[in-house]
Amino acid sequence: MVGIGVDVGGTSTKLGLFTEEGNLLRKWQIPTDQRNRSERVIPNIAASIRTVLKEEGYHLSDVTGVGMGVPGPVQPSGYVEICVNLHWRDRYPARELSELLDGVRVELGNDANVAALGEAWKGGGEGTKNAVLITLGTGVGGGIILDGKIVTGIHGLGGEIGHLHVYEGETEACNCGAYGCLEQVASATGIVRVAKRRLRKDQAPSSMRELGETLSAKDVCELGKAGDRLADEVMEQVGNYLGLAVSLLCLTVDPEIFIIGGGVSKAGAYLVEKIKKHYDRYTAISSNRGQIVLATLGNDAGIYGAVKLVL
Ligand SMILES: [Zn+2]
């Protein structure tokens, strides 16, 4: 028997064929056709699954199930009220896919939560059943896994880590409408904002100045690591906000492990040390608590977590 994991993204959809033990047999991707409110997305996934199963010598009857992550909130019933990136409204994507695959079991989850499940199962948290993933990308996403299950909460707000309020005094609104969210200071765009604000504060020298408008989060991390004092100061501030968020999560759900993923996590041990320093400070109550590690699955976290929904 095999399982299939599907990670539906705004521009491409990643798929993976797995053994029941969770070994990846083959991965591939197809474009996400957004025309006509993405009406072809589910039929295209079904057709692609049929093609690959045939090529690999399997039948639909060999499939335990298909798990699918989608970029939007998913209600426990599988109902998707709105999926902004795909222009979906009032859909039951799992039911639709199951009908196109002769009734094969299909389970659905939010993409960030599903990635957390993947990292907890086979990634940075391998072997743990209780993990929190914080993804530092264009935005800040994440997911909470307790006892091997995704925690979405009653209203789907569980795991919306990017919108934890971590600082006062912000004057620009976050995408969510609030002020002072973690995403505003710890996402790739957030790090650049913090850096630009620091540069405007005074005339202190920094190699960040030479990069002007092209300054990226990667530049800030690399310069900080290389000893640029201002860049390091910016990353210290970012580490402070992340350390606070990790501490709040630790004292709320107390997982075995915190996994840091997303493009910004490429800063590696440098970033982890910065977060840890402040996490330690905010969580002085006990040193017996969840450790911080780096994610290891990269863009494959979604397909691993998706297939785990049906294995
Ligand atoms: Zn927000």
PDB file of N, CA and C and ligand atoms in Angstrom, residues 162-163 174-179 181-184, ligand 1:
ATOM      1  N   GLY A 162       2.397  33.878  13.633  1.00  0.00           N
ATOM      2  CA  GLY A 162       2.874  35.138  13.035  1.00  0.00           C
ATOM      3  C   GLY A 162       2.158  36.368  13.564  1.00  0.00           C
ATOM      4  N   HIS A 163       0.971  36.154  14.151  1.00  0.00           N
ATOM      5  CA  HIS A 163       0.212  37.314  14.620  1.00  0.00           C
ATOM      6  C   HIS A 163       0.155  37.404  16.139  1.00  0.00           C
ATOM      7  N   CYS A 174      -0.163  45.536  10.401  1.00  0.00           N
ATOM      8  CA  CYS A 174       0.210  44.236   9.851  1.00  0.00           C
ATOM      9  C   CYS A 174      -0.852  43.856   8.808  1.00  0.00           C
ATOM     10  N   ASN A 175      -0.559  42.845   7.976  1.00  0.00           N
ATOM     11  CA  ASN A 175      -1.550  42.357   6.999  1.00  0.00           C
ATOM     12  C   ASN A 175      -2.862  41.955   7.665  1.00  0.00           C
ATOM     13  N   CYS A 176      -2.784  41.552   8.943  1.00  0.00           N
ATOM     14  CA  CYS A 176      -3.982  41.085   9.645  1.00  0.00           C
ATOM     15  C   CYS A 176      -4.785  42.250  10.207  1.00  0.00           C
ATOM     16  N   GLY A 177      -4.203  43.461  10.190  1.00  0.00           N
ATOM     17  CA  GLY A 177      -4.909  44.632  10.706  1.00  0.00           C
ATOM     18  C   GLY A 177      -4.439  45.094  12.077  1.00  0.00           C
ATOM     19  N   ALA A 178      -3.674  44.234  12.775  1.00  0.00           N
ATOM     20  CA  ALA A 178      -3.187  44.594  14.111  1.00  0.00           C
ATOM     21  C   ALA A 178      -1.822  45.302  14.005  1.00  0.00           C
ATOM     22  N   TYR A 179      -1.296  45.722  15.155  1.00  0.00           N
ATOM     23  CA  TYR A 179      -0.014  46.426  15.208  1.00  0.00           C
ATOM     24  C   TYR A 179       0.923  45.716  16.174  1.00  0.00           C
ATOM     25  N   CYS A 181       2.739  42.721  15.420  1.00  0.00           N
ATOM     26  CA  CYS A 181       2.763  41.257  15.269  1.00  0.00           C
ATOM     27  C   CYS A 181       4.185  40.752  15.029  1.00  0.00           C
ATOM     28  N   LEU A 182       4.429  39.491  15.416  1.00  0.00           N
ATOM     29  CA  LEU A 182       5.723  38.854  15.182  1.00  0.00           C
ATOM     30  C   LEU A 182       6.115  38.933  13.703  1.00  0.00           C
ATOM     31  N   GLU A 183       5.138  38.720  12.828  1.00  0.00           N
ATOM     32  CA  GLU A 183       5.404  38.752  11.385  1.00  0.00           C
ATOM     33  C   GLU A 183       6.012  40.082  10.925  1.00  0.00           C
ATOM     34  N   GLN A 184       5.665  41.165  11.612  1.00  0.00           N
ATOM     35  CA  GLN A 184       6.157  42.482  11.214  1.00  0.00           C
ATOM     36  C   GLN A 184       7.641  42.686  11.502  1.00  0.00           C
TER      37      GLN A 184
HETATM   38 ZN    ZN B   1      -0.639  40.424  12.205  1.00  0.00          ZN
END
